[in-house]
Amino acid sequence: MLYLNHAKDSFHHRTIGVTFSLYNITMRKSIIVGLLMLTVYSSIISAQTMEVIGREHNIIQSERQDGRFLSTYGVVHAMLSHVKPECAFQQNMTGEEFREWQHKVRKSMQEIMNFPEIKDIPSPKRLYSKQRDGYKLEKWEFYPLPECVSTFLVLIPDSLRQSVPAVLCIPGSGGSKEGLAGEPGVSSKLNDDYQNPKVTMARNFVKAGYVAVSVDNPAAGESSDLECYARGRNYNYDLVSRILLELGWSYLGYTSYLDMQVLQWMKTQPYIRKDRIIVSGFSLGTEPLMVLGTLDTSIYAFVYNDFLCQTQERALVMTVPDKDGTRPFPNSIRHLIPDFWHKFNFPDIVAALAPRPMILTEGGLDRDLNLVRAAYKIAGHPENIEIHHYPKYADPHNRTDFDALPEGLDRDEFYRLVNVDGSNHYFKSELVLPWLKKLLE
């Protein structure tokens, strides 16, 4: 009986197992079919949406004979297309005209950055000093505004016997001063890929024998808000950018003002050669690099680790709407500086840094890069500019070049046309360190 009962139970369990197995297989098939149908449906809807919107709307053009627009987007797009920057670089300048133009660029940058005049700023304080492999790591805090305390890291090589060149290191979006220094973030959620030499800009410099100073971008790293609890390195730059704009300032103005305080501190340190300070910016960090370089003519050299482009043109040509009919804007609100496009474009600012040595590591359009080369030639030192492209576009035959980019681009097409290989966007020490060694030897 026990055997029979056991056999019945065994048969019963096998029957249930088979039933559940068939049920699971059926459910999996249903889920797969459902997902396929959803994918097909989404594709149909997307295609229908594009058909409803019409590809003729990819390019902004008036349907009226007088050229006016009823669409407000069309109006502001046309207004932007008519803007001619006051400080645009002209390749036929004489040497004297070039120097006068540089002064004009500097004055315009002072106006739109709108730095506050704060008196009696307390001196920075060192919080700690720790030994690392071959260098000393220090953390400092400084007080750039009555409401603000901020921090930076200093990496000092053990080989130091006299004052040496120093590099101010500015991270890109999502990065932090800790990541640049090869250190974990101030909380685990804020950890960069801090052992990756493609990230550790400051540590790479100190290992090469230079003093390296790394800073945070505002609203990132230690200066972020609640990101350490949930969002992690998906920093909310836009919130503080919006408030700064309401205050009559800008994210870039605020960033550059803080970085300028660190730069001035660097000049006072006896182990740093104040005539050999280099500013190195990665991605977002190239923007304060341009501001600091324009405002402070004592900076010796620059590492521009990003592609170079005309941001006004970028806004004009990226006009393809998404499936919801929303047109893109090339960058977030943290890149907005009131009156910027009335003054200059990025290539103009980079050109104004001539003849001080500079390396650009991720190319762009030859049109814009040749403009910078022309500025260095006018300034008398064409040898002081070194330009590299992404390996994918190192061969000129693989690059596109335009006198003017066409309208009707989405983000991916824009990057392709300006020779950007986004998957290889990182800090290129393999280019920068040999260049810097040659420059400083």
Short mmCIF file of C-alpha atoms in Angstrom, two decimals:
data_model
loop_
_atom_site.label_atom_id
_atom_site.label_comp_id
_atom_site.label_asym_id
_atom_site.label_seq_id
_atom_site.Cartn_x
_atom_site.Cartn_y
_atom_site.Cartn_z
CA MET A 1 0.00 0.00 0.00
CA LEU A 2 2.76 2.34 0.89
CA TYR A 3 4.42 1.50 -2.40
CA LEU A 4 1.17 2.01 -4.32
CA ASN A 5 0.49 5.28 -2.55
CA HIS A 6 4.04 6.40 -3.22
CA ALA A 7 3.62 5.46 -6.89
CA LYS A 8 0.34 7.38 -7.07
CA ASP A 9 1.94 10.39 -5.42
CA SER A 10 4.91 10.15 -7.74
CA PHE A 11 2.64 9.93 -10.80
CA HIS A 12 0.54 12.79 -9.45
CA HIS A 13 3.66 14.97 -8.95
CA ARG A 14 4.97 14.13 -12.40
CA THR A 15 1.59 15.01 -13.90
CA ILE A 16 1.57 18.34 -12.05
CA GLY A 17 5.20 18.96 -13.14
CA VAL A 18 4.33 18.30 -16.78
CA THR A 19 1.28 20.52 -16.50
CA PHE A 20 3.33 23.37 -14.98
CA SER A 21 6.06 22.89 -17.61
CA LEU A 22 3.51 23.12 -20.41
CA TYR A 23 1.97 26.14 -18.70
CA ASN A 24 5.38 27.86 -18.41
CA ILE A 25 6.21 27.14 -22.05
CA THR A 26 2.83 28.52 -23.12
CA MET A 27 3.33 31.61 -20.97
CA ARG A 28 6.83 32.21 -22.39
CA LYS A 29 5.48 31.93 -25.91
CA SER A 30 2.69 34.35 -25.08
CA ILE A 31 5.14 36.84 -23.59
CA ILE A 32 7.47 36.58 -26.60
CA VAL A 33 4.58 37.01 -29.03
CA GLY A 34 3.32 39.94 -26.98
CA LEU A 35 6.73 41.63 -27.00
CA LEU A 36 7.07 41.09 -30.75
CA MET A 37 3.63 42.56 -31.33
CA LEU A 38 4.49 45.52 -29.09
CA THR A 39 7.73 46.11 -31.00
CA VAL A 40 5.92 45.95 -34.34
CA TYR A 41 3.16 48.21 -33.01
CA SER A 42 5.69 50.75 -31.73
CA SER A 43 7.48 50.73 -35.09
CA ILE A 44 4.20 51.24 -36.91
CA ILE A 45 3.22 54.09 -34.58
CA SER A 46 6.66 55.66 -34.97
CA ALA A 47 6.46 55.39 -38.76
CA GLN A 48 2.90 56.72 -38.74
CA THR A 49 4.01 59.60 -36.53
CA MET A 50 6.79 60.51 -38.94
CA GLU A 51 4.32 60.26 -41.81
CA VAL A 52 1.89 62.51 -39.95
CA ILE A 53 4.64 65.04 -39.15
CA GLY A 54 6.22 64.74 -42.58
CA ARG A 55 9.91 64.70 -43.43
CA GLU A 56 9.59 68.11 -45.02
CA HIS A 57 9.54 69.49 -41.48
CA ASN A 58 13.09 68.27 -40.82
CA ILE A 59 14.30 71.53 -42.36
CA ILE A 60 12.99 74.85 -41.08
CA GLN A 61 11.40 76.85 -43.89
CA SER A 62 8.57 79.32 -44.14
CA GLU A 63 5.49 78.51 -46.21
CA ARG A 64 4.82 82.20 -46.76
CA GLN A 65 6.07 84.36 -49.59
CA ASP A 66 7.27 87.02 -47.15
CA GLY A 67 9.41 84.46 -45.31
CA ARG A 68 7.73 85.00 -41.95
CA PHE A 69 6.94 82.17 -39.55
CA LEU A 70 3.77 81.47 -37.63
CA SER A 71 5.59 78.80 -35.59
CA THR A 72 7.48 80.45 -32.73
CA TYR A 73 10.22 77.86 -33.15
CA GLY A 74 10.54 78.95 -36.75
CA VAL A 75 10.77 82.57 -35.59
CA VAL A 76 13.55 82.02 -33.04
CA HIS A 77 15.40 79.66 -35.37
CA ALA A 78 15.42 82.38 -38.03
CA MET A 79 16.51 84.96 -35.46
CA LEU A 80 19.41 82.74 -34.40
CA SER A 81 20.45 82.19 -38.01
CA HIS A 82 20.83 85.98 -38.38
CA VAL A 83 23.15 86.35 -35.39
CA LYS A 84 26.71 87.26 -36.37
CA PRO A 85 29.06 87.08 -33.36
CA GLU A 86 30.75 90.41 -32.57
CA CYS A 87 34.05 88.69 -31.76
CA ALA A 88 34.24 86.26 -34.66
CA PHE A 89 37.84 85.56 -35.64
CA GLN A 90 38.89 86.79 -39.09
CA GLN A 91 41.72 84.93 -40.79
CA ASN A 92 42.96 88.04 -42.62
CA MET A 93 43.83 89.92 -39.42
CA THR A 94 47.22 91.54 -39.04
CA GLY A 95 49.25 90.88 -35.91
CA GLU A 96 48.16 94.19 -34.38
CA GLU A 97 44.50 93.60 -35.29
CA PHE A 98 44.75 90.14 -33.75
CA ARG A 99 45.97 91.53 -30.41
CA GLU A 100 43.21 94.15 -30.41
CA TRP A 101 40.69 91.41 -31.17
CA GLN A 102 42.01 89.30 -28.26
CA HIS A 103 41.44 92.25 -25.94
CA LYS A 104 37.86 92.53 -27.25
CA VAL A 105 37.28 88.81 -26.64
CA ARG A 106 38.63 89.13 -23.10
CA LYS A 107 36.43 92.12 -22.33
CA SER A 108 33.34 90.35 -23.71
CA MET A 109 34.13 87.23 -21.67
CA GLN A 110 34.40 89.32 -18.51
CA GLU A 111 30.99 90.81 -19.21
CA ILE A 112 29.09 87.60 -19.81
CA MET A 113 30.80 85.55 -17.07
CA ASN A 114 29.73 88.19 -14.57
CA PHE A 115 32.11 87.23 -11.76
CA PRO A 116 31.12 88.69 -8.38
CA GLU A 117 33.51 90.98 -6.55
CA ILE A 118 33.91 89.40 -3.13
CA LYS A 119 36.16 91.12 -0.60
CA ASP A 120 38.06 89.52 2.26
CA ILE A 121 37.77 85.93 1.04
CA PRO A 122 39.27 83.60 3.70
CA SER A 123 42.38 81.66 2.74
CA PRO A 124 41.92 77.98 1.77
CA LYS A 125 42.57 75.39 4.51
CA ARG A 126 44.18 71.98 4.20
CA LEU A 127 41.95 69.26 5.59
CA TYR A 128 44.36 66.32 5.37
CA SER A 129 47.46 64.90 3.75
CA LYS A 130 47.80 61.19 2.90
CA GLN A 131 50.60 59.20 1.36
CA ARG A 132 49.90 57.38 -1.88
CA ASP A 133 52.13 55.30 -4.15
CA GLY A 134 54.73 57.79 -5.32
CA TYR A 135 52.86 60.95 -4.35
CA LYS A 136 51.08 62.76 -1.57
CA LEU A 137 47.34 63.40 -1.69
CA GLU A 138 46.01 66.54 0.00
CA LYS A 139 42.46 67.77 0.39
CA TRP A 140 41.74 71.48 0.72
CA GLU A 141 38.64 73.56 1.20
CA PHE A 142 38.09 77.14 0.05
CA TYR A 143 35.42 79.79 0.47
CA PRO A 144 34.65 81.54 -2.83
CA LEU A 145 31.28 83.02 -1.77
CA PRO A 146 29.81 83.98 1.61
CA GLU A 147 27.35 81.09 1.21
CA CYS A 148 29.83 78.57 -0.18
CA VAL A 149 32.54 76.16 0.88
CA SER A 150 34.08 74.02 -1.85
CA THR A 151 36.94 71.52 -2.02
CA PHE A 152 39.80 70.45 -4.26
CA LEU A 153 42.48 67.77 -4.23
CA VAL A 154 46.22 68.29 -4.66
CA LEU A 155 48.54 65.49 -5.82
CA ILE A 156 52.24 66.21 -5.13
CA PRO A 157 54.95 63.86 -6.48
CA ASP A 158 57.41 62.37 -3.98
CA SER A 159 60.18 63.23 -6.42
CA LEU A 160 59.60 66.94 -5.81
CA ARG A 161 62.88 68.75 -5.06
CA GLN A 162 62.04 72.17 -6.46
CA SER A 163 59.05 73.98 -7.89
CA VAL A 164 57.57 72.12 -10.87
CA PRO A 165 54.85 72.69 -13.47
CA ALA A 166 51.31 72.07 -12.28
CA VAL A 167 48.08 71.07 -14.00
CA LEU A 168 44.59 72.21 -13.03
CA CYS A 169 42.34 69.26 -13.92
CA ILE A 170 38.64 69.81 -14.68
CA PRO A 171 36.34 66.79 -15.17
CA GLY A 172 33.55 66.14 -17.66
CA SER A 173 29.87 65.46 -17.07
CA GLY A 174 29.32 62.81 -14.41
CA GLY A 175 32.94 63.04 -13.29
CA SER A 176 34.43 64.19 -10.01
CA LYS A 177 37.72 65.37 -8.56
CA GLU A 178 38.03 62.02 -6.79
CA GLY A 179 37.76 60.09 -10.04
CA LEU A 180 40.44 62.28 -11.63
CA ALA A 181 42.69 61.58 -8.65
CA GLY A 182 42.15 57.81 -8.77
CA GLU A 183 40.18 57.88 -5.52
CA PRO A 184 36.75 56.46 -4.63
CA GLY A 185 33.90 58.97 -4.49
CA VAL A 186 32.71 60.62 -1.30
CA SER A 187 30.00 57.93 -1.27
CA SER A 188 29.78 54.59 -3.07
CA LYS A 189 27.03 55.82 -5.41
CA LEU A 190 29.34 58.60 -6.59
CA ASN A 191 32.25 56.33 -7.55
CA ASP A 192 33.77 57.02 -10.94
CA ASP A 193 35.71 54.32 -12.78
CA TYR A 194 38.54 55.55 -10.59
CA GLN A 195 41.12 52.88 -11.45
CA ASN A 196 40.81 53.44 -15.19
CA PRO A 197 43.68 55.52 -16.66
CA LYS A 198 41.18 56.86 -19.20
CA VAL A 199 39.51 58.60 -16.24
CA THR A 200 42.35 59.35 -13.80
CA MET A 201 43.63 62.53 -15.41
CA ALA A 202 45.19 64.02 -12.25
CA ARG A 203 46.84 60.79 -11.12
CA ASN A 204 48.33 60.34 -14.59
CA PHE A 205 49.88 63.80 -14.39
CA VAL A 206 51.36 63.32 -10.91
CA LYS A 207 52.81 59.95 -11.93
CA ALA A 208 54.58 61.87 -14.72
CA GLY A 209 56.17 64.18 -12.14
CA TYR A 210 53.83 67.18 -12.20
CA VAL A 211 51.72 68.64 -9.42
CA ALA A 212 48.05 67.99 -10.22
CA VAL A 213 45.06 69.82 -8.76
CA SER A 214 41.59 68.38 -9.36
CA VAL A 215 38.27 70.14 -8.86
CA ASP A 216 34.59 69.22 -9.00
CA ASN A 217 32.19 70.76 -11.43
CA PRO A 218 29.30 72.43 -9.54
CA ALA A 219 26.42 70.12 -8.60
CA ALA A 220 28.68 67.07 -9.09
CA GLY A 221 30.77 64.91 -6.80
CA GLU A 222 31.09 66.37 -3.34
CA SER A 223 29.17 69.48 -4.40
CA SER A 224 26.09 67.49 -5.45
CA ASP A 225 22.85 67.46 -3.45
CA LEU A 226 20.95 64.22 -2.79
CA GLU A 227 22.50 62.15 -5.56
CA CYS A 228 24.48 60.06 -3.05
CA TYR A 229 21.17 58.50 -1.90
CA ALA A 230 19.53 57.60 -5.18
CA ARG A 231 20.52 59.14 -8.52
CA GLY A 232 24.23 58.47 -8.18
CA ARG A 233 26.41 60.10 -10.86
CA ASN A 234 23.34 61.16 -12.86
CA TYR A 235 23.83 64.63 -11.41
CA ASN A 236 21.05 67.21 -11.48
CA TYR A 237 23.03 70.02 -13.12
CA ASP A 238 19.92 71.59 -14.62
CA LEU A 239 18.27 72.56 -11.35
CA VAL A 240 21.14 74.74 -10.14
CA SER A 241 21.68 76.02 -13.69
CA ARG A 242 18.09 77.25 -13.82
CA ILE A 243 18.40 79.05 -10.48
CA LEU A 244 21.72 80.62 -11.51
CA LEU A 245 20.09 81.92 -14.69
CA GLU A 246 17.29 83.42 -12.62
CA LEU A 247 19.96 85.12 -10.51
CA GLY A 248 21.46 86.69 -13.63
CA TRP A 249 24.44 84.33 -13.67
CA SER A 250 25.09 81.01 -15.44
CA TYR A 251 26.43 77.54 -14.71
CA LEU A 252 29.59 78.27 -16.68
CA GLY A 253 30.03 81.63 -14.96
CA TYR A 254 29.72 80.02 -11.54
CA THR A 255 32.01 77.11 -12.48
CA SER A 256 34.71 79.36 -13.90
CA TYR A 257 34.57 81.69 -10.91
CA LEU A 258 35.22 78.79 -8.51
CA ASP A 259 37.96 77.36 -10.70
CA MET A 260 39.59 80.80 -10.90
CA GLN A 261 39.91 80.85 -7.10
CA VAL A 262 41.74 77.52 -7.19
CA LEU A 263 43.96 78.77 -10.01
CA GLN A 264 44.93 81.85 -8.01
CA TRP A 265 45.72 79.65 -5.00
CA MET A 266 48.00 77.49 -7.16
CA LYS A 267 50.09 80.55 -8.02
CA THR A 268 50.87 81.11 -4.33
CA GLN A 269 52.27 77.64 -3.63
CA PRO A 270 56.07 77.52 -3.44
CA TYR A 271 56.31 74.05 -5.00
CA ILE A 272 54.38 75.17 -8.13
CA ARG A 273 55.99 77.12 -10.94
CA LYS A 274 53.45 79.86 -11.46
CA ASP A 275 54.85 80.50 -14.95
CA ARG A 276 54.17 76.87 -15.93
CA ILE A 277 50.55 76.26 -14.96
CA ILE A 278 48.53 74.19 -17.44
CA VAL A 279 44.74 73.91 -17.52
CA SER A 280 43.40 70.53 -18.64
CA GLY A 281 39.72 70.05 -19.36
CA PHE A 282 37.83 66.92 -20.33
CA SER A 283 34.52 67.27 -22.19
CA LEU A 284 32.40 69.65 -20.07
CA GLY A 285 35.65 70.77 -18.44
CA THR A 286 36.83 72.36 -21.69
CA GLU A 287 34.28 75.16 -21.20
CA PRO A 288 35.79 76.61 -17.98
CA LEU A 289 39.20 75.99 -19.59
CA MET A 290 38.27 78.45 -22.34
CA VAL A 291 37.00 81.00 -19.84
CA LEU A 292 40.05 80.78 -17.58
CA GLY A 293 42.39 80.94 -20.57
CA THR A 294 40.68 84.03 -21.92
CA LEU A 295 40.58 85.88 -18.61
CA ASP A 296 44.00 84.87 -17.23
CA THR A 297 46.82 85.40 -19.70
CA SER A 298 49.38 83.96 -17.27
CA ILE A 299 48.19 80.38 -17.91
CA TYR A 300 51.00 78.69 -19.79
CA ALA A 301 49.27 75.96 -21.82
CA PHE A 302 46.02 74.07 -22.39
CA VAL A 303 44.82 70.49 -22.82
CA TYR A 304 41.51 70.53 -24.71
CA ASN A 305 40.14 66.97 -24.54
CA ASP A 306 36.96 67.14 -26.62
CA PHE A 307 35.95 67.80 -30.20
CA LEU A 308 35.73 71.43 -31.31
CA CYS A 309 32.54 72.77 -32.89
CA GLN A 310 30.47 75.88 -33.45
CA THR A 311 27.67 75.61 -30.90
CA GLN A 312 25.48 78.17 -32.65
CA GLU A 313 25.59 76.13 -35.85
CA ARG A 314 24.91 72.98 -33.85
CA ALA A 315 21.65 74.49 -32.59
CA LEU A 316 20.68 75.57 -36.10
CA VAL A 317 21.21 72.26 -37.88
CA MET A 318 19.88 69.76 -35.32
CA THR A 319 16.24 70.18 -36.32
CA VAL A 320 14.88 66.65 -36.88
CA PRO A 321 11.89 66.05 -34.57
CA ASP A 322 11.53 62.84 -32.59
CA LYS A 323 8.51 60.54 -32.86
CA ASP A 324 6.54 62.88 -30.60
CA GLY A 325 7.27 65.85 -32.83
CA THR A 326 9.74 67.38 -30.38
CA ARG A 327 12.81 69.00 -31.89
CA PRO A 328 16.13 68.53 -30.09
CA PHE A 329 18.31 71.11 -28.44
CA PRO A 330 21.98 70.20 -28.68
CA ASN A 331 22.85 70.69 -25.02
CA SER A 332 21.26 70.97 -21.61
CA ILE A 333 20.55 74.20 -19.79
CA ARG A 334 23.88 74.07 -17.97
CA HIS A 335 25.54 75.12 -21.24
CA LEU A 336 23.41 78.25 -21.60
CA ILE A 337 25.12 81.61 -21.16
CA PRO A 338 23.00 84.67 -21.93
CA ASP A 339 24.39 86.70 -24.85
CA PHE A 340 27.10 84.11 -25.60
CA TRP A 341 26.26 83.66 -29.29
CA HIS A 342 26.18 87.39 -29.82
CA LYS A 343 29.85 87.40 -28.77
CA PHE A 344 31.60 84.31 -30.13
CA ASN A 345 31.64 80.60 -30.89
CA PHE A 346 33.96 78.00 -29.35
CA PRO A 347 36.52 78.08 -32.21
CA ASP A 348 36.79 81.86 -31.80
CA ILE A 349 37.61 81.51 -28.10
CA VAL A 350 40.17 78.76 -28.71
CA ALA A 351 41.75 80.91 -31.43
CA ALA A 352 42.02 83.78 -28.95
CA LEU A 353 44.29 81.66 -26.72
CA ALA A 354 47.08 81.78 -29.32
CA PRO A 355 50.04 81.69 -29.17
CA ARG A 356 50.00 79.79 -25.86
CA PRO A 357 50.64 76.06 -26.36
CA MET A 358 47.57 73.84 -26.77
CA ILE A 359 46.73 70.28 -27.68
CA LEU A 360 43.30 69.29 -28.97
CA THR A 361 42.81 65.56 -28.74
CA GLU A 362 39.46 64.73 -30.39
CA GLY A 363 39.35 66.77 -33.57
CA GLY A 364 36.14 68.05 -35.13
CA LEU A 365 35.62 69.68 -38.51
CA ASP A 366 38.83 70.69 -40.28
CA ARG A 367 37.06 73.97 -41.04
CA ASP A 368 37.08 74.90 -37.35
CA LEU A 369 40.49 73.44 -36.61
CA ASN A 370 42.06 75.31 -39.53
CA LEU A 371 40.64 78.52 -38.10
CA VAL A 372 42.57 77.84 -34.89
CA ARG A 373 45.70 77.00 -36.87
CA ALA A 374 45.36 80.34 -38.71
CA ALA A 375 45.21 82.20 -35.38
CA TYR A 376 48.42 80.56 -34.17
CA LYS A 377 50.08 81.46 -37.46
CA ILE A 378 49.04 85.11 -37.13
CA ALA A 379 50.30 85.08 -33.52
CA GLY A 380 53.69 83.93 -34.81
CA HIS A 381 53.78 80.43 -33.33
CA PRO A 382 52.06 77.85 -35.54
CA GLU A 383 54.17 75.17 -33.83
CA ASN A 384 52.32 75.76 -30.54
CA ILE A 385 49.11 74.09 -31.66
CA GLU A 386 48.85 70.29 -31.89
CA ILE A 387 45.66 68.67 -33.13
CA HIS A 388 44.61 65.03 -33.11
CA HIS A 389 41.45 63.33 -34.34
CA TYR A 390 39.68 60.25 -33.07
CA PRO A 391 41.55 57.22 -34.49
CA LYS A 392 38.48 56.44 -36.60
CA TYR A 393 38.95 59.79 -38.34
CA ALA A 394 42.74 60.09 -38.26
CA ASP A 395 42.88 59.50 -41.99
CA PRO A 396 41.65 62.69 -43.72
CA HIS A 397 39.84 60.53 -46.29
CA ASN A 398 37.60 59.23 -43.49
CA ARG A 399 36.61 62.72 -42.34
CA THR A 400 33.84 64.95 -43.61
CA ASP A 401 34.34 68.67 -44.00
CA PHE A 402 31.86 71.44 -44.68
CA ASP A 403 31.89 75.19 -45.12
CA ALA A 404 28.47 74.99 -43.44
CA LEU A 405 26.69 71.96 -42.04
CA PRO A 406 23.30 71.13 -43.60
CA GLU A 407 20.08 71.52 -41.65
CA GLY A 408 17.90 68.55 -40.88
CA LEU A 409 20.23 66.54 -38.65
CA ASP A 410 19.50 64.42 -35.61
CA ARG A 411 22.08 64.01 -32.86
CA ASP A 412 23.74 60.89 -34.27
CA GLU A 413 24.03 62.35 -37.75
CA PHE A 414 25.49 65.57 -36.36
CA TYR A 415 28.21 63.67 -34.51
CA ARG A 416 29.00 61.63 -37.62
CA LEU A 417 29.33 64.72 -39.80
CA VAL A 418 31.66 66.48 -37.33
CA ASN A 419 33.87 63.39 -37.08
CA VAL A 420 33.05 62.34 -33.52
CA ASP A 421 33.44 58.75 -32.33
CA GLY A 422 31.55 58.95 -29.05
CA SER A 423 32.45 55.43 -27.93
CA ASN A 424 36.10 56.55 -27.73
CA HIS A 425 35.52 59.77 -25.82
CA TYR A 426 37.96 59.61 -22.90
CA PHE A 427 40.95 61.47 -21.48
CA LYS A 428 43.78 60.70 -23.88
CA SER A 429 46.90 60.55 -21.72
CA GLU A 430 48.68 58.66 -24.50
CA LEU A 431 48.62 61.90 -26.52
CA VAL A 432 48.78 64.47 -23.74
CA LEU A 433 51.73 63.23 -21.68
CA PRO A 434 54.24 62.97 -24.56
CA TRP A 435 53.13 66.41 -25.78
CA LEU A 436 53.54 67.92 -22.32
CA LYS A 437 56.94 66.31 -21.78
CA LYS A 438 58.19 67.71 -25.07
CA LEU A 439 56.71 71.11 -24.30
CA LEU A 440 58.28 71.39 -20.85
CA GLU A 441 61.69 69.80 -21.43
#
